[in-house]
Amino acid sequence: MPHVPRVPGSPPLVAAIEAGGTKFVCAVGTGPGEGILARERFDTGSDPARLLDTIAAWFVAQQEVWGLIAALGVASFGPVDLDERSPTHGFITTTPKPGWQNADLLGSLRRALPRIPVGFDTDVNGAALGEGRWGAARELNDFLYVTVGTGIGGGAVAGGRVVHGLVHPEMGHIQMPRVPGDEFAGACPYHGRCWEGLCSGPAIAARAGIPAEDLPPDHPAWDATIRSMGHALATLTCVLSPRRIVLGGSVRKGGRLGEERFFTGVRRAFRETLAGYVLSPALDEHGINTFIVPPALGDDAGVCGAIALAHDAAGWRLSPTP
Ligand code: ZN
């Protein structure tokens, strides 16, 4: 394979994995956009050992082309064991996904790319890091990244650090107030009407009887979803006082309603829920448009987050964050 000489002084090359329940996106690069030199998608499937051997071999082959990989970052679906002192650090733990219970995500990668720093975190924490470093939350030390898709998850950055705590936050499962007249029982198998049970893609489909992307713009399920989104984001704002909320995932694209109308509705519902109590110009009728925003890295937030995890693991402070 040809070896592409790297420019002296260019940022170190890292391996990045966005590990999702449907696909794994693997990349080699130095940062977002043109900084991603190579990428490949692999179906997640139900045989983790085989998949991870395939991915490890892909990275070794990329190393032949692009030069030495200096660090690895993995942003993964969960639940995952993030405790570095645990014997199962880097494992997927209790997922209902067939074949993936107690899967050793990092093992074969560590063997294929030995002696390099490894950063490992949840997919949403990774995406939060990526948006903070290169995207819609640049130069902010306090913000939230929330994704609303098949499920709902959130990563919080507070004081410039990703919040982990006991395990990791599970924002998608906060309890929600019942909107008057809304009898929907919710779709979460654990909690029924938690946020994920009301606003995830499958929850919208369960409520409406048709997939979210096919919902007509005037379908009442949109109004119910948007009001609940406003409640949830207002609750998180009361708890964490973020300076911005980056709202990613497929549901935020609004299907036939459109992304603009979806965001306008969520911003209005958010302000109605707070009822003028939290005072900041960031939350007034103009400021709100730059307070709840879509991701700037788009669908690359996850893989860029994995690159950021690799950078942090190696101790490189390439971040513009003060
Ligand atoms: Zn739940």
CSV table of N, CA and C in Angstrom, one decimal, residues 142-282:
chain,number,residue,atom,x,y,z
A,142,ASP,N,-19.9,25.5,29.6
A,142,ASP,CA,-21.1,24.9,30.2
A,142,ASP,C,-22.2,24.8,29.2
A,143,PHE,N,-22.4,23.6,28.7
A,143,PHE,CA,-23.5,23.4,27.7
A,143,PHE,C,-24.0,22.0,27.7
A,144,LEU,N,-25.1,21.7,27.0
A,144,LEU,CA,-25.6,20.4,26.9
A,144,LEU,C,-25.6,20.0,25.4
A,145,TYR,N,-25.4,18.7,25.2
A,145,TYR,CA,-25.6,18.1,23.9
A,145,TYR,C,-26.7,17.0,24.1
A,146,VAL,N,-27.8,17.1,23.4
A,146,VAL,CA,-28.9,16.2,23.5
A,146,VAL,C,-29.2,15.6,22.2
A,147,THR,N,-29.3,14.3,22.1
A,147,THR,CA,-29.7,13.6,20.9
A,147,THR,C,-31.1,13.0,21.1
A,148,VAL,N,-32.0,13.2,20.1
A,148,VAL,CA,-33.3,12.6,20.1
A,148,VAL,C,-33.5,11.8,18.8
A,149,GLY,N,-33.5,10.5,19.0
A,149,GLY,CA,-33.6,9.7,17.8
A,149,GLY,C,-34.3,8.4,18.2
A,150,THR,N,-33.6,7.2,18.0
A,150,THR,CA,-34.2,6.0,18.4
A,150,THR,C,-34.4,6.0,19.9
A,151,GLY,N,-33.5,6.6,20.6
A,151,GLY,CA,-33.6,6.9,22.1
A,151,GLY,C,-33.3,8.4,22.3
A,152,ILE,N,-33.2,8.7,23.6
A,152,ILE,CA,-32.8,10.1,23.9
A,152,ILE,C,-31.7,10.0,24.9
A,153,GLY,N,-30.6,10.8,24.7
A,153,GLY,CA,-29.5,10.8,25.6
A,153,GLY,C,-28.9,12.2,25.6
A,154,GLY,N,-28.2,12.5,26.7
A,154,GLY,CA,-27.6,13.8,26.8
A,154,GLY,C,-26.3,13.8,27.4
A,155,GLY,N,-25.4,14.6,27.0
A,155,GLY,CA,-24.1,14.8,27.6
A,155,GLY,C,-24.0,16.3,28.1
A,156,ALA,N,-23.6,16.4,29.4
A,156,ALA,CA,-23.4,17.7,30.0
A,156,ALA,C,-22.0,18.1,30.1
A,157,VAL,N,-21.6,19.3,29.7
A,157,VAL,CA,-20.3,19.8,30.0
A,157,VAL,C,-20.5,20.9,31.0
A,158,ALA,N,-19.8,20.8,32.1
A,158,ALA,CA,-19.9,21.8,33.2
A,158,ALA,C,-18.5,22.2,33.7
A,159,GLY,N,-18.2,23.4,33.7
A,159,GLY,CA,-16.9,23.9,34.0
A,159,GLY,C,-15.8,23.3,33.1
A,160,GLY,N,-16.2,23.1,31.8
A,160,GLY,CA,-15.2,22.6,30.9
A,160,GLY,C,-15.0,21.1,30.9
A,161,ARG,N,-15.7,20.4,31.8
A,161,ARG,CA,-15.5,18.9,31.9
A,161,ARG,C,-16.8,18.2,31.6
A,162,VAL,N,-16.7,17.1,31.0
A,162,VAL,CA,-17.9,16.2,30.8
A,162,VAL,C,-18.3,15.6,32.1
A,163,VAL,N,-19.6,15.7,32.4
A,163,VAL,CA,-20.1,15.2,33.7
A,163,VAL,C,-20.3,13.6,33.5
A,164,HIS,N,-19.7,12.9,34.5
A,164,HIS,CA,-19.8,11.4,34.5
A,164,HIS,C,-20.6,11.0,35.7
A,165,GLY,N,-20.1,11.4,36.9
A,165,GLY,CA,-20.8,11.0,38.2
A,165,GLY,C,-20.8,9.5,38.4
A,166,LEU,N,-21.9,9.0,39.0
A,166,LEU,CA,-21.9,7.6,39.5
A,166,LEU,C,-21.7,6.7,38.3
A,167,VAL,N,-22.4,6.8,37.2
A,167,VAL,CA,-22.3,6.0,36.1
A,167,VAL,C,-22.1,6.9,34.9
A,168,HIS,N,-23.2,7.4,34.3
A,168,HIS,CA,-23.2,8.6,33.4
A,168,HIS,C,-24.6,9.1,33.4
A,169,PRO,N,-24.8,10.3,33.1
A,169,PRO,CA,-26.2,10.8,33.1
A,169,PRO,C,-27.1,10.0,32.2
A,170,GLU,N,-28.4,9.9,32.5
A,170,GLU,CA,-29.4,9.2,31.7
A,170,GLU,C,-30.5,10.2,31.5
A,171,MET,N,-30.2,11.3,30.9
A,171,MET,CA,-31.2,12.4,30.8
A,171,MET,C,-32.5,12.0,30.1
A,172,GLY,N,-32.4,11.1,29.2
A,172,GLY,CA,-33.6,10.6,28.4
A,172,GLY,C,-34.7,10.0,29.3
A,173,HIS,N,-34.3,9.7,30.5
A,173,HIS,CA,-35.3,8.9,31.4
A,173,HIS,C,-35.8,9.8,32.5
A,174,ILE,N,-35.6,11.1,32.5
A,174,ILE,CA,-36.3,11.9,33.5
A,174,ILE,C,-37.8,11.8,33.3
A,175,GLN,N,-38.5,12.0,34.4
A,175,GLN,CA,-40.0,11.9,34.4
A,175,GLN,C,-40.6,13.2,33.9
A,176,MET,N,-41.7,13.0,33.2
A,176,MET,CA,-42.3,14.2,32.5
A,176,MET,C,-43.7,14.5,33.1
A,177,PRO,N,-44.1,15.8,33.2
A,177,PRO,CA,-45.4,16.1,33.5
A,177,PRO,C,-46.4,15.7,32.4
A,178,ARG,N,-47.6,15.4,32.8
A,178,ARG,CA,-48.6,15.0,31.8
A,178,ARG,C,-49.2,16.3,31.2
A,179,VAL,N,-49.2,16.4,29.9
A,179,VAL,CA,-49.8,17.5,29.2
A,179,VAL,C,-51.3,17.3,29.3
A,180,PRO,N,-52.1,18.4,29.7
A,180,PRO,CA,-53.5,18.2,29.9
A,180,PRO,C,-54.2,17.6,28.5
A,181,GLY,N,-55.0,16.6,28.7
A,181,GLY,CA,-55.6,16.0,27.5
A,181,GLY,C,-54.8,15.0,26.8
A,182,ASP,N,-53.6,14.8,27.2
A,182,ASP,CA,-52.7,13.8,26.6
A,182,ASP,C,-52.8,12.4,27.3
A,183,GLU,N,-53.4,11.4,26.7
A,183,GLU,CA,-53.6,10.2,27.4
A,183,GLU,C,-52.6,9.1,27.0
A,184,PHE,N,-51.6,9.5,26.1
A,184,PHE,CA,-50.6,8.5,25.6
A,184,PHE,C,-49.8,7.9,26.8
A,185,ALA,N,-49.7,6.6,26.9
A,185,ALA,CA,-49.1,5.9,28.0
A,185,ALA,C,-47.6,5.9,28.0
A,186,GLY,N,-47.0,6.3,26.8
A,186,GLY,CA,-45.6,6.4,26.7
A,186,GLY,C,-45.0,5.0,26.2
A,187,ALA,N,-43.8,5.1,25.7
A,187,ALA,CA,-43.2,3.9,25.1
A,187,ALA,C,-42.0,3.3,25.8
A,188,CYS,N,-41.5,3.9,26.9
A,188,CYS,CA,-40.3,3.4,27.5
A,188,CYS,C,-40.7,2.1,28.3
A,189,PRO,N,-40.0,1.0,28.1
A,189,PRO,CA,-40.3,-0.3,28.8
A,189,PRO,C,-40.1,-0.2,30.3
A,190,TYR,N,-39.3,0.8,30.7
A,190,TYR,CA,-39.0,0.9,32.2
A,190,TYR,C,-39.9,1.9,32.8
A,191,HIS,N,-40.2,3.0,32.1
A,191,HIS,CA,-40.9,4.2,32.8
A,191,HIS,C,-42.2,4.6,32.1
A,192,GLY,N,-42.5,4.0,31.0
A,192,GLY,CA,-43.7,4.6,30.2
A,192,GLY,C,-43.4,6.0,29.7
A,193,ARG,N,-43.9,6.9,30.5
A,193,ARG,CA,-43.9,8.3,30.0
A,193,ARG,C,-42.7,9.1,30.5
A,194,CYS,N,-41.5,8.5,30.4
A,194,CYS,CA,-40.3,9.4,30.6
A,194,CYS,C,-40.1,10.2,29.3
A,195,TRP,N,-39.1,11.0,29.3
A,195,TRP,CA,-38.8,11.9,28.1
A,195,TRP,C,-38.7,11.0,26.9
A,196,GLU,N,-37.8,9.9,27.0
A,196,GLU,CA,-37.6,9.0,25.8
A,196,GLU,C,-38.9,8.3,25.5
A,197,GLY,N,-39.7,8.0,26.5
A,197,GLY,CA,-41.0,7.3,26.2
A,197,GLY,C,-42.0,8.2,25.6
A,198,LEU,N,-41.8,9.5,25.6
A,198,LEU,CA,-42.7,10.5,24.9
A,198,LEU,C,-42.2,11.0,23.6
A,199,CYS,N,-40.9,11.2,23.5
A,199,CYS,CA,-40.3,12.0,22.4
A,199,CYS,C,-39.4,11.3,21.4
A,200,SER,N,-38.9,10.1,21.7
A,200,SER,CA,-38.0,9.4,20.8
A,200,SER,C,-38.8,9.1,19.5
A,201,GLY,N,-38.1,8.8,18.5
A,201,GLY,CA,-38.7,8.4,17.2
A,201,GLY,C,-39.7,7.3,17.4
A,202,PRO,N,-39.3,6.2,18.0
A,202,PRO,CA,-40.3,5.1,18.2
A,202,PRO,C,-41.5,5.5,19.1
A,203,ALA,N,-41.3,6.4,20.0
A,203,ALA,CA,-42.4,6.9,20.9
A,203,ALA,C,-43.4,7.7,20.0
A,204,ILE,N,-42.9,8.6,19.1
A,204,ILE,CA,-43.7,9.3,18.3
A,204,ILE,C,-44.5,8.4,17.4
A,205,ALA,N,-43.9,7.4,16.8
A,205,ALA,CA,-44.5,6.4,16.0
A,205,ALA,C,-45.6,5.6,16.7
A,206,ALA,N,-45.3,5.3,18.0
A,206,ALA,CA,-46.3,4.5,18.8
A,206,ALA,C,-47.5,5.4,19.1
A,207,ARG,N,-47.3,6.7,19.3
A,207,ARG,CA,-48.3,7.6,19.6
A,207,ARG,C,-49.2,7.8,18.4
A,208,ALA,N,-48.6,8.0,17.2
A,208,ALA,CA,-49.3,8.4,16.0
A,208,ALA,C,-49.8,7.2,15.2
A,209,GLY,N,-49.1,6.1,15.3
A,209,GLY,CA,-49.5,5.0,14.5
A,209,GLY,C,-48.8,5.0,13.1
A,210,ILE,N,-48.0,6.0,12.9
A,210,ILE,CA,-47.2,6.1,11.7
A,210,ILE,C,-45.8,6.6,12.0
A,211,PRO,N,-44.8,6.3,11.2
A,211,PRO,CA,-43.4,6.7,11.5
A,211,PRO,C,-43.3,8.2,11.6
A,212,ALA,N,-42.4,8.7,12.5
A,212,ALA,CA,-42.3,10.2,12.7
A,212,ALA,C,-42.0,10.9,11.4
A,213,GLU,N,-41.2,10.3,10.5
A,213,GLU,CA,-40.8,11.0,9.3
A,213,GLU,C,-42.0,11.2,8.3
A,214,ASP,N,-43.1,10.3,8.6
A,214,ASP,CA,-44.2,10.4,7.7
A,214,ASP,C,-45.3,11.3,8.3
A,215,LEU,N,-45.2,11.7,9.5
A,215,LEU,CA,-46.3,12.5,10.1
A,215,LEU,C,-46.6,13.8,9.4
A,216,PRO,N,-47.8,14.0,9.0
A,216,PRO,CA,-48.2,15.3,8.4
A,216,PRO,C,-47.8,16.5,9.4
A,217,PRO,N,-47.5,17.6,8.8
A,217,PRO,CA,-47.1,18.8,9.7
A,217,PRO,C,-48.2,19.2,10.7
A,218,ASP,N,-49.4,18.9,10.4
A,218,ASP,CA,-50.5,19.4,11.3
A,218,ASP,C,-51.0,18.3,12.2
A,219,HIS,N,-50.2,17.1,12.2
A,219,HIS,CA,-50.6,16.0,13.1
A,219,HIS,C,-50.5,16.4,14.6
A,220,PRO,N,-51.5,16.1,15.4
A,220,PRO,CA,-51.4,16.6,16.8
A,220,PRO,C,-50.2,15.9,17.6
A,221,ALA,N,-49.6,14.8,17.1
A,221,ALA,CA,-48.5,14.2,17.7
A,221,ALA,C,-47.3,15.2,17.7
A,222,TRP,N,-47.2,16.0,16.7
A,222,TRP,CA,-46.1,17.0,16.7
A,222,TRP,C,-46.2,18.0,17.9
A,223,ASP,N,-47.4,18.5,18.1
A,223,ASP,CA,-47.6,19.4,19.1
A,223,ASP,C,-47.3,18.8,20.5
A,224,ALA,N,-47.8,17.6,20.7
A,224,ALA,CA,-47.5,16.9,22.0
A,224,ALA,C,-46.0,16.7,22.2
A,225,THR,N,-45.3,16.3,21.1
A,225,THR,CA,-43.9,16.0,21.2
A,225,THR,C,-43.1,17.3,21.5
A,226,ILE,N,-43.5,18.4,20.8
A,226,ILE,CA,-42.8,19.6,21.0
A,226,ILE,C,-43.0,20.2,22.3
A,227,ARG,N,-44.2,20.1,22.9
A,227,ARG,CA,-44.5,20.6,24.2
A,227,ARG,C,-43.6,19.8,25.2
A,228,SER,N,-43.6,18.5,25.1
A,228,SER,CA,-42.8,17.7,26.0
A,228,SER,C,-41.3,18.0,25.8
A,229,MET,N,-40.8,18.3,24.6
A,229,MET,CA,-39.4,18.7,24.4
A,229,MET,C,-39.1,19.9,25.2
A,230,GLY,N,-40.0,20.9,25.1
A,230,GLY,CA,-39.8,22.2,25.8
A,230,GLY,C,-39.8,21.9,27.3
A,231,HIS,N,-40.6,21.1,27.9
A,231,HIS,CA,-40.6,20.7,29.3
A,231,HIS,C,-39.3,20.2,29.7
A,232,ALA,N,-38.8,19.2,28.9
A,232,ALA,CA,-37.6,18.5,29.3
A,232,ALA,C,-36.4,19.4,29.3
A,233,LEU,N,-36.3,20.2,28.2
A,233,LEU,CA,-35.1,21.1,28.1
A,233,LEU,C,-35.1,22.2,29.2
A,234,ALA,N,-36.3,22.6,29.5
A,234,ALA,CA,-36.5,23.6,30.6
A,234,ALA,C,-36.0,23.0,31.9
A,235,THR,N,-36.4,21.8,32.2
A,235,THR,CA,-36.0,21.1,33.4
A,235,THR,C,-34.5,21.0,33.5
A,236,LEU,N,-33.9,20.6,32.4
A,236,LEU,CA,-32.4,20.4,32.4
A,236,LEU,C,-31.7,21.8,32.6
A,237,THR,N,-32.3,22.8,32.0
A,237,THR,CA,-31.8,24.2,32.2
A,237,THR,C,-31.9,24.6,33.6
A,238,CYS,N,-32.9,24.3,34.3
A,238,CYS,CA,-33.1,24.6,35.7
A,238,CYS,C,-32.0,23.9,36.6
A,239,VAL,N,-31.7,22.7,36.2
A,239,VAL,CA,-30.8,21.9,37.0
A,239,VAL,C,-29.3,22.3,36.7
A,240,LEU,N,-29.0,22.5,35.4
A,240,LEU,CA,-27.6,22.6,35.0
A,240,LEU,C,-27.1,23.9,34.6
A,241,SER,N,-28.1,24.8,34.3
A,241,SER,CA,-27.8,26.2,33.9
A,241,SER,C,-26.8,26.2,32.7
A,242,PRO,N,-27.1,25.5,31.6
A,242,PRO,CA,-26.2,25.5,30.5
A,242,PRO,C,-26.2,26.9,29.7
A,243,ARG,N,-25.1,27.2,29.0
A,243,ARG,CA,-25.1,28.4,28.2
A,243,ARG,C,-25.7,28.2,26.8
A,244,ARG,N,-25.8,26.9,26.5
A,244,ARG,CA,-26.4,26.6,25.2
A,244,ARG,C,-26.8,25.1,25.2
A,245,ILE,N,-27.9,24.8,24.4
A,245,ILE,CA,-28.3,23.4,24.3
A,245,ILE,C,-28.2,23.0,22.8
A,246,VAL,N,-27.3,22.1,22.5
A,246,VAL,CA,-27.2,21.6,21.1
A,246,VAL,C,-28.1,20.4,21.0
A,247,LEU,N,-29.1,20.5,20.1
A,247,LEU,CA,-30.1,19.4,19.9
A,247,LEU,C,-29.9,18.6,18.6
A,248,GLY,N,-29.4,17.4,18.8
A,248,GLY,CA,-29.1,16.6,17.6
A,248,GLY,C,-30.0,15.4,17.5
A,249,GLY,N,-29.7,14.5,16.6
A,249,GLY,CA,-30.5,13.3,16.4
A,249,GLY,C,-31.5,13.5,15.3
A,250,SER,N,-32.2,12.4,14.9
A,250,SER,CA,-33.0,12.5,13.7
A,250,SER,C,-34.3,13.2,13.9
A,251,VAL,N,-34.9,13.1,15.1
A,251,VAL,CA,-36.2,13.7,15.4
A,251,VAL,C,-36.2,15.2,15.2
A,252,ARG,N,-35.0,15.8,15.6
A,252,ARG,CA,-34.9,17.3,15.5
A,252,ARG,C,-35.0,17.8,14.1
A,253,LYS,N,-34.9,16.9,13.1
A,253,LYS,CA,-35.0,17.3,11.7
A,253,LYS,C,-36.5,17.6,11.3
A,254,GLY,N,-37.4,17.1,12.2
A,254,GLY,CA,-38.8,17.5,12.1
A,254,GLY,C,-39.6,16.8,11.0
A,255,GLY,N,-39.0,15.8,10.4
A,255,GLY,CA,-39.8,15.1,9.3
A,255,GLY,C,-40.4,16.1,8.3
A,256,ARG,N,-41.7,15.9,8.1
A,256,ARG,CA,-42.4,16.7,7.1
A,256,ARG,C,-42.7,18.1,7.7
A,257,LEU,N,-42.6,18.2,9.0
A,257,LEU,CA,-42.8,19.5,9.6
A,257,LEU,C,-41.6,20.5,9.3
A,258,GLY,N,-40.4,19.9,9.2
A,258,GLY,CA,-39.2,20.6,8.9
A,258,GLY,C,-38.5,21.1,10.2
A,259,GLU,N,-37.1,21.2,10.0
A,259,GLU,CA,-36.3,21.5,11.2
A,259,GLU,C,-36.6,22.8,11.8
A,260,GLU,N,-36.8,23.8,10.9
A,260,GLU,CA,-37.0,25.2,11.4
A,260,GLU,C,-38.3,25.3,12.2
A,261,ARG,N,-39.4,24.7,11.8
A,261,ARG,CA,-40.6,24.8,12.6
A,261,ARG,C,-40.5,23.9,13.8
A,262,PHE,N,-39.8,22.8,13.8
A,262,PHE,CA,-39.6,22.0,15.0
A,262,PHE,C,-38.8,22.8,16.0
A,263,PHE,N,-37.7,23.5,15.6
A,263,PHE,CA,-37.0,24.3,16.6
A,263,PHE,C,-37.8,25.5,17.1
A,264,THR,N,-38.5,26.1,16.2
A,264,THR,CA,-39.3,27.3,16.6
A,264,THR,C,-40.3,26.8,17.7
A,265,GLY,N,-40.9,25.7,17.5
A,265,GLY,CA,-41.9,25.2,18.4
A,265,GLY,C,-41.3,24.8,19.8
A,266,VAL,N,-40.1,24.1,19.7
A,266,VAL,CA,-39.4,23.7,20.9
A,266,VAL,C,-39.0,24.9,21.7
A,267,ARG,N,-38.5,25.9,21.0
A,267,ARG,CA,-38.0,27.2,21.7
A,267,ARG,C,-39.2,27.8,22.4
A,268,ARG,N,-40.4,27.9,21.7
A,268,ARG,CA,-41.5,28.5,22.3
A,268,ARG,C,-42.0,27.7,23.6
A,269,ALA,N,-42.1,26.4,23.4
A,269,ALA,CA,-42.5,25.6,24.5
A,269,ALA,C,-41.6,25.7,25.7
A,270,PHE,N,-40.3,25.8,25.4
A,270,PHE,CA,-39.3,25.9,26.5
A,270,PHE,C,-39.5,27.2,27.2
A,271,ARG,N,-39.7,28.3,26.5
A,271,ARG,CA,-39.9,29.6,27.2
A,271,ARG,C,-41.2,29.6,28.0
A,272,GLU,N,-42.3,29.0,27.4
A,272,GLU,CA,-43.5,28.9,28.1
A,272,GLU,C,-43.4,28.1,29.5
A,273,THR,N,-42.6,27.1,29.4
A,273,THR,CA,-42.4,26.3,30.6
A,273,THR,C,-41.6,27.1,31.7
A,274,LEU,N,-40.6,27.7,31.3
A,274,LEU,CA,-39.8,28.5,32.3
A,274,LEU,C,-40.6,29.7,32.8
A,275,ALA,N,-41.6,30.2,32.0
A,275,ALA,CA,-42.5,31.3,32.4
A,275,ALA,C,-41.8,32.5,32.9
A,276,GLY,N,-40.7,32.8,32.3
A,276,GLY,CA,-40.0,34.0,32.6
A,276,GLY,C,-39.2,34.0,33.9
A,277,TYR,N,-39.1,32.8,34.5
A,277,TYR,CA,-38.4,32.8,35.8
A,277,TYR,C,-36.9,32.8,35.7
A,278,VAL,N,-36.3,32.1,34.8
A,278,VAL,CA,-34.8,32.2,34.6
A,278,VAL,C,-34.5,33.3,33.8
A,279,LEU,N,-33.8,34.3,34.4
A,279,LEU,CA,-33.6,35.6,33.6
A,279,LEU,C,-32.2,35.6,33.0
A,280,SER,N,-32.2,35.7,31.7
A,280,SER,CA,-30.9,35.9,31.0
A,280,SER,C,-31.3,36.4,29.6
A,281,PRO,N,-30.5,37.3,29.0
A,281,PRO,CA,-30.7,37.6,27.6
A,281,PRO,C,-30.7,36.4,26.7
A,282,ALA,N,-29.9,35.4,27.1
A,282,ALA,CA,-29.8,34.2,26.2
A,282,ALA,C,-31.2,33.5,26.1
